[in-house]
GROMACS .gro file of C-alpha atoms in nm:
model
  281
    1MET     CA    1  -0.962  -5.600 -16.733
    2PRO     CA    2  -1.208  -5.310 -16.691
    3PHE     CA    3  -1.061  -4.968 -16.622
    4VAL     CA    4  -1.188  -4.613 -16.581
    5ASP     CA    5  -1.019  -4.300 -16.705
    6SER     CA    6  -1.122  -3.939 -16.762
    7VAL     CA    7  -1.020  -3.710 -17.047
    8ASP     CA    8  -1.085  -3.346 -17.128
    9LEU     CA    9  -1.335  -3.295 -17.408
   10PRO     CA   10  -1.204  -3.048 -17.671
   11SER     CA   11  -1.425  -2.782 -17.827
   12ASN     CA   12  -1.497  -2.996 -18.135
   13GLY     CA   13  -1.642  -3.270 -17.915
   14VAL     CA   14  -1.408  -3.537 -18.051
   15VAL     CA   15  -1.157  -3.725 -17.840
   16THR     CA   16  -0.924  -4.009 -17.941
   17VAL     CA   17  -0.847  -4.289 -17.696
   18ALA     CA   18  -0.566  -4.540 -17.764
   19THR     CA   19  -0.555  -4.875 -17.584
   20ALA     CA   20  -0.260  -5.116 -17.582
   21LEU     CA   21  -0.298  -5.492 -17.540
   22ASN     CA   22  -0.030  -5.704 -17.378
   23VAL     CA   23  -0.030  -5.995 -17.624
   24GLU     CA   24   0.253  -6.168 -17.435
   25ALA     CA   25   0.001  -6.247 -17.162
   26MET     CA   26  -0.260  -6.395 -17.397
   27THR     CA   27  -0.259  -6.772 -17.433
   28PRO     CA   28  -0.386  -6.884 -17.671
   29LEU     CA   29  -0.390  -6.587 -17.907
   30ALA     CA   30  -0.745  -6.526 -18.019
   31THR     CA   31  -1.014  -6.282 -18.130
   32LEU     CA   32  -1.105  -6.073 -17.828
   33PRO     CA   33  -1.418  -5.859 -17.775
   34PHE     CA   34  -1.392  -5.513 -17.624
   35GLY     CA   35  -1.627  -5.233 -17.532
   36ILE     CA   36  -1.597  -4.862 -17.467
   37ALA     CA   37  -1.857  -4.663 -17.272
   38ALA     CA   38  -1.827  -4.286 -17.249
   39THR     CA   39  -2.024  -4.033 -17.047
   40ALA     CA   40  -2.022  -3.653 -17.045
   41GLY     CA   41  -2.272  -3.506 -16.805
   42SER     CA   42  -2.611  -3.641 -16.905
   43LEU     CA   43  -2.482  -3.772 -17.238
   44SER     CA   44  -2.352  -4.124 -17.292
   45ALA     CA   45  -2.234  -4.343 -17.579
   46GLU     CA   46  -2.119  -4.701 -17.615
   47PHE     CA   47  -1.906  -4.877 -17.874
   48SER     CA   48  -1.816  -5.244 -17.903
   49GLY     CA   49  -1.595  -5.441 -18.138
   50GLN     CA   50  -1.333  -5.710 -18.151
   51VAL     CA   51  -0.962  -5.732 -18.217
   52SER     CA   52  -0.783  -6.032 -18.364
   53VAL     CA   53  -0.443  -6.107 -18.216
   54VAL     CA   54  -0.247  -6.314 -18.467
   55ASP     CA   55   0.086  -6.475 -18.391
   56ASN     CA   56   0.320  -6.433 -18.686
   57LEU     CA   57   0.595  -6.685 -18.620
   58ALA     CA   58   0.836  -6.519 -18.865
   59ARG     CA   59   1.003  -6.252 -18.654
   60VAL     CA   60   1.290  -6.007 -18.643
   61HIS     CA   61   1.507  -6.032 -18.331
   62PHE     CA   62   1.710  -5.735 -18.212
   63ILE     CA   63   1.996  -5.854 -17.990
   64TYR     CA   64   2.206  -5.622 -17.774
   65LEU     CA   65   2.542  -5.781 -17.691
   66VAL     CA   66   2.707  -5.626 -17.383
   67PRO     CA   67   3.072  -5.730 -17.323
   68SER     CA   68   3.179  -5.789 -16.964
   69ASP     CA   69   3.378  -5.464 -16.942
   70LYS     CA   70   3.084  -5.255 -17.069
   71VAL     CA   71   2.769  -5.130 -16.896
   72GLU     CA   72   2.427  -5.185 -17.052
   73ARG     CA   73   2.327  -4.849 -17.197
   74GLY     CA   74   2.154  -4.887 -17.531
   75THR     CA   75   1.849  -5.109 -17.482
   76LYS     CA   76   1.586  -4.835 -17.510
   77ALA     CA   77   1.767  -4.668 -17.799
   78ILE     CA   78   1.784  -4.996 -17.994
   79GLU     CA   79   1.413  -5.050 -17.935
   80ARG     CA   80   1.357  -4.704 -18.086
   81VAL     CA   81   1.554  -4.820 -18.390
   82ALA     CA   82   1.345  -5.136 -18.425
   83ARG     CA   83   1.011  -4.958 -18.399
   84ASN     CA   84   1.118  -4.672 -18.624
   85LEU     CA   85   1.232  -4.910 -18.898
   86GLN     CA   86   0.920  -5.124 -18.866
   87ILE     CA   87   0.705  -4.820 -18.947
   88TRP     CA   88   0.944  -4.688 -19.214
   89TYR     CA   89   0.946  -5.023 -19.398
   90ARG     CA   90   0.566  -5.041 -19.385
   91ASN     CA   91   0.530  -4.690 -19.524
   92GLN     CA   92   0.773  -4.776 -19.802
   93MET     CA   93   0.600  -5.103 -19.890
   94GLY     CA   94   0.274  -4.916 -19.949
   95ASN     CA   95   0.054  -5.219 -19.882
   96GLY     CA   96   0.035  -5.221 -19.501
   97LYS     CA   97   0.299  -5.492 -19.472
   98THR     CA   98   0.611  -5.488 -19.261
   99PHE     CA   99   0.810  -5.721 -19.039
  100THR     CA  100   0.698  -5.844 -18.698
  101LEU     CA  101   0.923  -5.778 -18.400
  102ALA     CA  102   1.007  -6.048 -18.148
  103LEU     CA  103   0.912  -5.996 -17.784
  104PRO     CA  104   1.086  -5.852 -17.598
  105VAL     CA  105   1.179  -5.620 -17.883
  106VAL     CA  106   1.542  -5.610 -17.764
  107LYS     CA  107   1.703  -5.907 -17.595
  108VAL     CA  108   2.009  -5.817 -17.387
  109LEU     CA  109   2.295  -6.068 -17.375
  110ASN     CA  110   2.568  -6.005 -17.117
  111THR     CA  111   2.876  -6.198 -17.226
  112PRO     CA  112   3.189  -6.308 -17.033
  113GLN     CA  113   3.412  -6.174 -17.312
  114VAL     CA  114   3.561  -5.823 -17.291
  115ALA     CA  115   3.502  -5.585 -17.579
  116SER     CA  116   3.850  -5.621 -17.735
  117TRP     CA  117   3.812  -5.999 -17.756
  118PHE     CA  118   3.564  -5.976 -18.043
  119LEU     CA  119   3.812  -5.792 -18.262
  120ASN     CA  120   4.123  -5.988 -18.168
  121ASN     CA  121   4.028  -6.347 -18.092
  122PRO     CA  122   4.125  -6.560 -18.396
  123ALA     CA  123   3.809  -6.692 -18.560
  124GLY     CA  124   3.866  -6.810 -18.915
  125ASP     CA  125   4.149  -6.745 -19.158
  126ASN     CA  126   4.088  -6.376 -19.225
  127PRO     CA  127   4.147  -6.129 -18.937
  128ASN     CA  128   3.905  -5.887 -19.104
  129TYR     CA  129   3.626  -6.130 -19.012
  130TYR     CA  130   3.727  -6.206 -18.654
  131TYR     CA  131   3.476  -5.951 -18.525
  132TRP     CA  132   3.194  -6.083 -18.742
  133ASN     CA  133   3.264  -6.448 -18.667
  134ASN     CA  134   3.315  -6.399 -18.293
  135THR     CA  135   2.994  -6.197 -18.264
  136LEU     CA  136   2.786  -6.454 -18.450
  137ASN     CA  137   2.939  -6.745 -18.259
  138VAL     CA  138   2.865  -6.588 -17.921
  139VAL     CA  139   2.508  -6.493 -18.009
  140ASN     CA  140   2.446  -6.837 -18.160
  141SER     CA  141   2.555  -7.000 -17.834
  142PHE     CA  142   2.283  -6.804 -17.650
  143THR     CA  143   2.001  -6.802 -17.903
  144GLY     CA  144   2.049  -7.066 -18.173
  145SER     CA  145   2.067  -6.791 -18.435
  146GLY     CA  146   2.203  -6.859 -18.783
  147PHE     CA  147   2.185  -6.789 -19.155
  148TYR     CA  148   1.888  -6.882 -19.377
  149GLN     CA  149   1.647  -6.952 -19.093
  150LYS     CA  150   1.285  -6.987 -19.203
  151SER     CA  151   1.125  -6.788 -18.921
  152ASP     CA  152   1.398  -6.570 -18.772
  153ILE     CA  153   1.600  -6.267 -18.879
  154TRP     CA  154   1.875  -6.158 -18.637
  155ILE     CA  155   1.993  -5.798 -18.596
  156ILE     CA  156   2.284  -5.784 -18.351
  157TYR     CA  157   2.424  -5.475 -18.184
  158ASN     CA  158   2.767  -5.554 -18.036
  159ASP     CA  159   2.868  -5.273 -17.800
  160SER     CA  160   3.237  -5.303 -17.886
  161ALA     CA  161   3.457  -5.116 -18.131
  162VAL     CA  162   3.557  -5.223 -18.482
  163THR     CA  163   3.817  -5.120 -18.736
  164ASN     CA  164   3.730  -5.012 -19.089
  165ASN     CA  165   3.765  -5.362 -19.234
  166SER     CA  166   3.657  -5.580 -18.945
  167GLY     CA  167   3.352  -5.747 -19.095
  168ALA     CA  168   3.042  -5.576 -18.957
  169GLY     CA  169   2.747  -5.579 -19.198
  170GLY     CA  170   2.453  -5.797 -19.296
  171THR     CA  171   2.357  -6.090 -19.517
  172SER     CA  172   2.124  -6.389 -19.541
  173GLY     CA  173   1.924  -6.349 -19.222
  174MET     CA  174   2.195  -6.194 -19.002
  175ALA     CA  175   2.329  -5.842 -18.942
  176VAL     CA  176   2.601  -5.716 -18.707
  177LEU     CA  177   2.629  -5.355 -18.593
  178HIS     CA  178   2.887  -5.215 -18.353
  179GLU     CA  179   2.970  -4.969 -18.077
  180LYS     CA  180   2.935  -4.655 -18.288
  181ASP     CA  181   2.594  -4.771 -18.406
  182VAL     CA  182   2.485  -4.792 -18.042
  183SER     CA  183   2.635  -4.452 -17.960
  184SER     CA  184   2.475  -4.285 -18.261
  185VAL     CA  185   2.118  -4.386 -18.173
  186MET     CA  186   2.181  -4.261 -17.820
  187GLY     CA  187   2.288  -3.918 -17.945
  188GLU     CA  188   2.649  -3.979 -17.837
  189SER     CA  189   2.832  -3.988 -18.171
  190ASP     CA  190   2.935  -3.764 -18.459
  191TRP     CA  191   2.681  -3.965 -18.659
  192THR     CA  192   2.331  -3.825 -18.616
  193MET     CA  193   2.061  -4.047 -18.468
  194CYS     CA  194   1.889  -4.051 -18.808
  195ARG     CA  195   2.213  -4.169 -18.969
  196GLY     CA  196   2.241  -4.442 -18.705
  197ILE     CA  197   1.889  -4.566 -18.769
  198GLY     CA  198   1.936  -4.542 -19.145
  199GLY     CA  199   2.253  -4.749 -19.125
  200ALA     CA  200   2.065  -5.013 -18.930
  201GLY     CA  201   1.788  -5.004 -19.191
  202HIS     CA  202   2.047  -5.072 -19.461
  203GLU     CA  203   2.182  -5.375 -19.275
  204VAL     CA  204   1.829  -5.497 -19.198
  205GLY     CA  205   1.773  -5.490 -19.573
  206HIS     CA  206   2.080  -5.706 -19.628
  207ALA     CA  207   1.955  -5.946 -19.359
  208PHE     CA  208   1.638  -5.968 -19.570
  209TYR     CA  209   1.854  -6.065 -19.868
  210LEU     CA  210   1.830  -5.724 -20.039
  211PRO     CA  211   2.135  -5.632 -20.251
  212HIS     CA  212   2.295  -5.297 -20.326
  213PRO     CA  213   2.159  -5.121 -20.636
  214PRO     CA  214   2.318  -5.215 -20.970
  215ASP     CA  215   2.642  -5.038 -21.060
  216GLY     CA  216   2.573  -4.702 -21.219
  217SER     CA  217   2.210  -4.689 -21.107
  218ASN     CA  218   2.062  -4.362 -20.984
  219ASP     CA  219   1.915  -4.566 -20.698
  220TRP     CA  220   2.250  -4.538 -20.521
  221GLN     CA  221   2.158  -4.179 -20.433
  222THR     CA  222   1.797  -4.239 -20.324
  223ALA     CA  223   1.768  -4.596 -20.195
  224ILE     CA  224   1.835  -4.712 -19.841
  225MET     CA  225   2.027  -5.004 -19.993
  226GLY     CA  226   2.249  -4.748 -20.167
  227PHE     CA  227   2.390  -4.440 -19.995
  228ALA     CA  228   2.062  -4.282 -19.882
  229TYR     CA  229   2.084  -4.446 -19.539
  230GLY     CA  230   2.294  -4.138 -19.465
  231THR     CA  231   1.993  -3.911 -19.528
  232TYR     CA  232   1.736  -4.131 -19.349
  233PRO     CA  233   1.439  -4.107 -19.327
  234ASN     CA  234   1.467  -3.947 -19.672
  235ALA     CA  235   1.543  -4.278 -19.838
  236SER     CA  236   1.344  -4.537 -20.027
  237LEU     CA  237   1.298  -4.901 -20.111
  238THR     CA  238   1.329  -4.963 -20.484
  239GLU     CA  239   1.052  -5.143 -20.671
  240ALA     CA  240   1.284  -5.443 -20.694
  241ASP     CA  241   1.331  -5.436 -20.315
  242LYS     CA  242   0.955  -5.429 -20.257
  243THR     CA  243   0.900  -5.712 -20.502
  244SER     CA  244   1.155  -5.926 -20.317
  245LEU     CA  245   1.000  -5.855 -19.977
  246ASN     CA  246   0.654  -5.941 -20.111
  247SER     CA  247   0.762  -6.273 -20.254
  248SER     CA  248   1.039  -6.529 -20.220
  249ASN     CA  249   1.393  -6.424 -20.301
  250GLU     CA  250   1.583  -6.680 -20.509
  251ASP     CA  251   1.877  -6.680 -20.271
  252ALA     CA  252   1.650  -6.751 -19.976
  253LEU     CA  253   1.436  -6.998 -20.170
  254ARG     CA  254   1.729  -7.239 -20.198
  255VAL     CA  255   1.670  -7.332 -19.834
  256GLY     CA  256   1.297  -7.266 -19.818
  257VAL     CA  257   1.300  -6.915 -19.669
  258TYR     CA  258   1.010  -6.705 -19.799
  259LEU     CA  259   1.033  -6.333 -19.733
  260LYS     CA  260   0.656  -6.295 -19.776
  261ASP     CA  261   0.626  -6.486 -19.447
  262PHE     CA  262   0.812  -6.203 -19.273
  263PHE     CA  263   0.633  -5.916 -19.444
  264THR     CA  264   0.269  -5.936 -19.339
  265PRO     CA  265   0.000  -5.677 -19.256
  266VAL     CA  266   0.082  -5.501 -18.930
  267GLY     CA  267  -0.150  -5.236 -18.789
  268GLY     CA  268  -0.056  -4.915 -18.614
  269THR     CA  269   0.043  -4.563 -18.695
  270SER     CA  270   0.193  -4.463 -19.028
  271ARG     CA  271   0.303  -4.129 -18.884
  272PRO     CA  272   0.666  -4.066 -18.969
  273LEU     CA  273   0.867  -4.087 -18.649
  274ASP     CA  274   1.117  -3.821 -18.554
  275CYS     CA  275   1.443  -4.011 -18.565
  276SER     CA  276   1.638  -3.708 -18.445
  277SER     CA  277   1.481  -3.694 -18.100
  278LEU     CA  278   1.548  -3.919 -17.804
  279SER     CA  279   1.202  -3.834 -17.669
  280ALA     CA  280   1.009  -3.927 -17.986
  281TYR     CA  281   0.900  -4.267 -17.848
   0.00000   0.00000   0.00000
């Protein structure tokens, strides 16, 4: 749709214009032409090009689970997490590849269960996993989520409290985060926002089948899959992590999940985002 806008021309005569495309409204996805015409007094210039909109079916879903006795509060903050990590992973990969986010970036699920139900409702033989199992069972009933899915990774924020051994974490295509994770990325916790995003980045790595560093490795201090999620964004992917995300991990390969299908070229800024500011996005 044509539009007109005016901008102030700086002294160097160079101005940058960014345009966003709503790909949700494009059916089918295609290569689209575009044109830009600019005028300044008697001067004028035109530029034309095309943009290819490609649908990558392998996506990462961020789910925000809101118990019935809680009020939705964290949707925008969780979207900040998703977009921050998408750029951080691409910068770490060093080849322009990162994961594609589902649309909408954050799907809100309001559940009939109260927050305490997730921790206390018997689900399995081990009470330490009640929270984990109840969360996955509820989200699965809404979305069809599950382990080892070929085209879907599921990152779930459950806005209810846990105990130290209650089974939050990530593995094999699924990750579960909890109330304090939500609070931290909203600036409402003794964890910093950067620590909250780094913790999510660690669990996203586990959902992508990445392990902890080997025992005794120095990577424990520098890698996001070690302890460096606590110093995010000053953390790294190891060479082994990048190799796994560029290829097919043996654990995933048993059921035909190829991580290279998730990590594909994604355009956009490589500017490090300020994870400590609520207004950075």
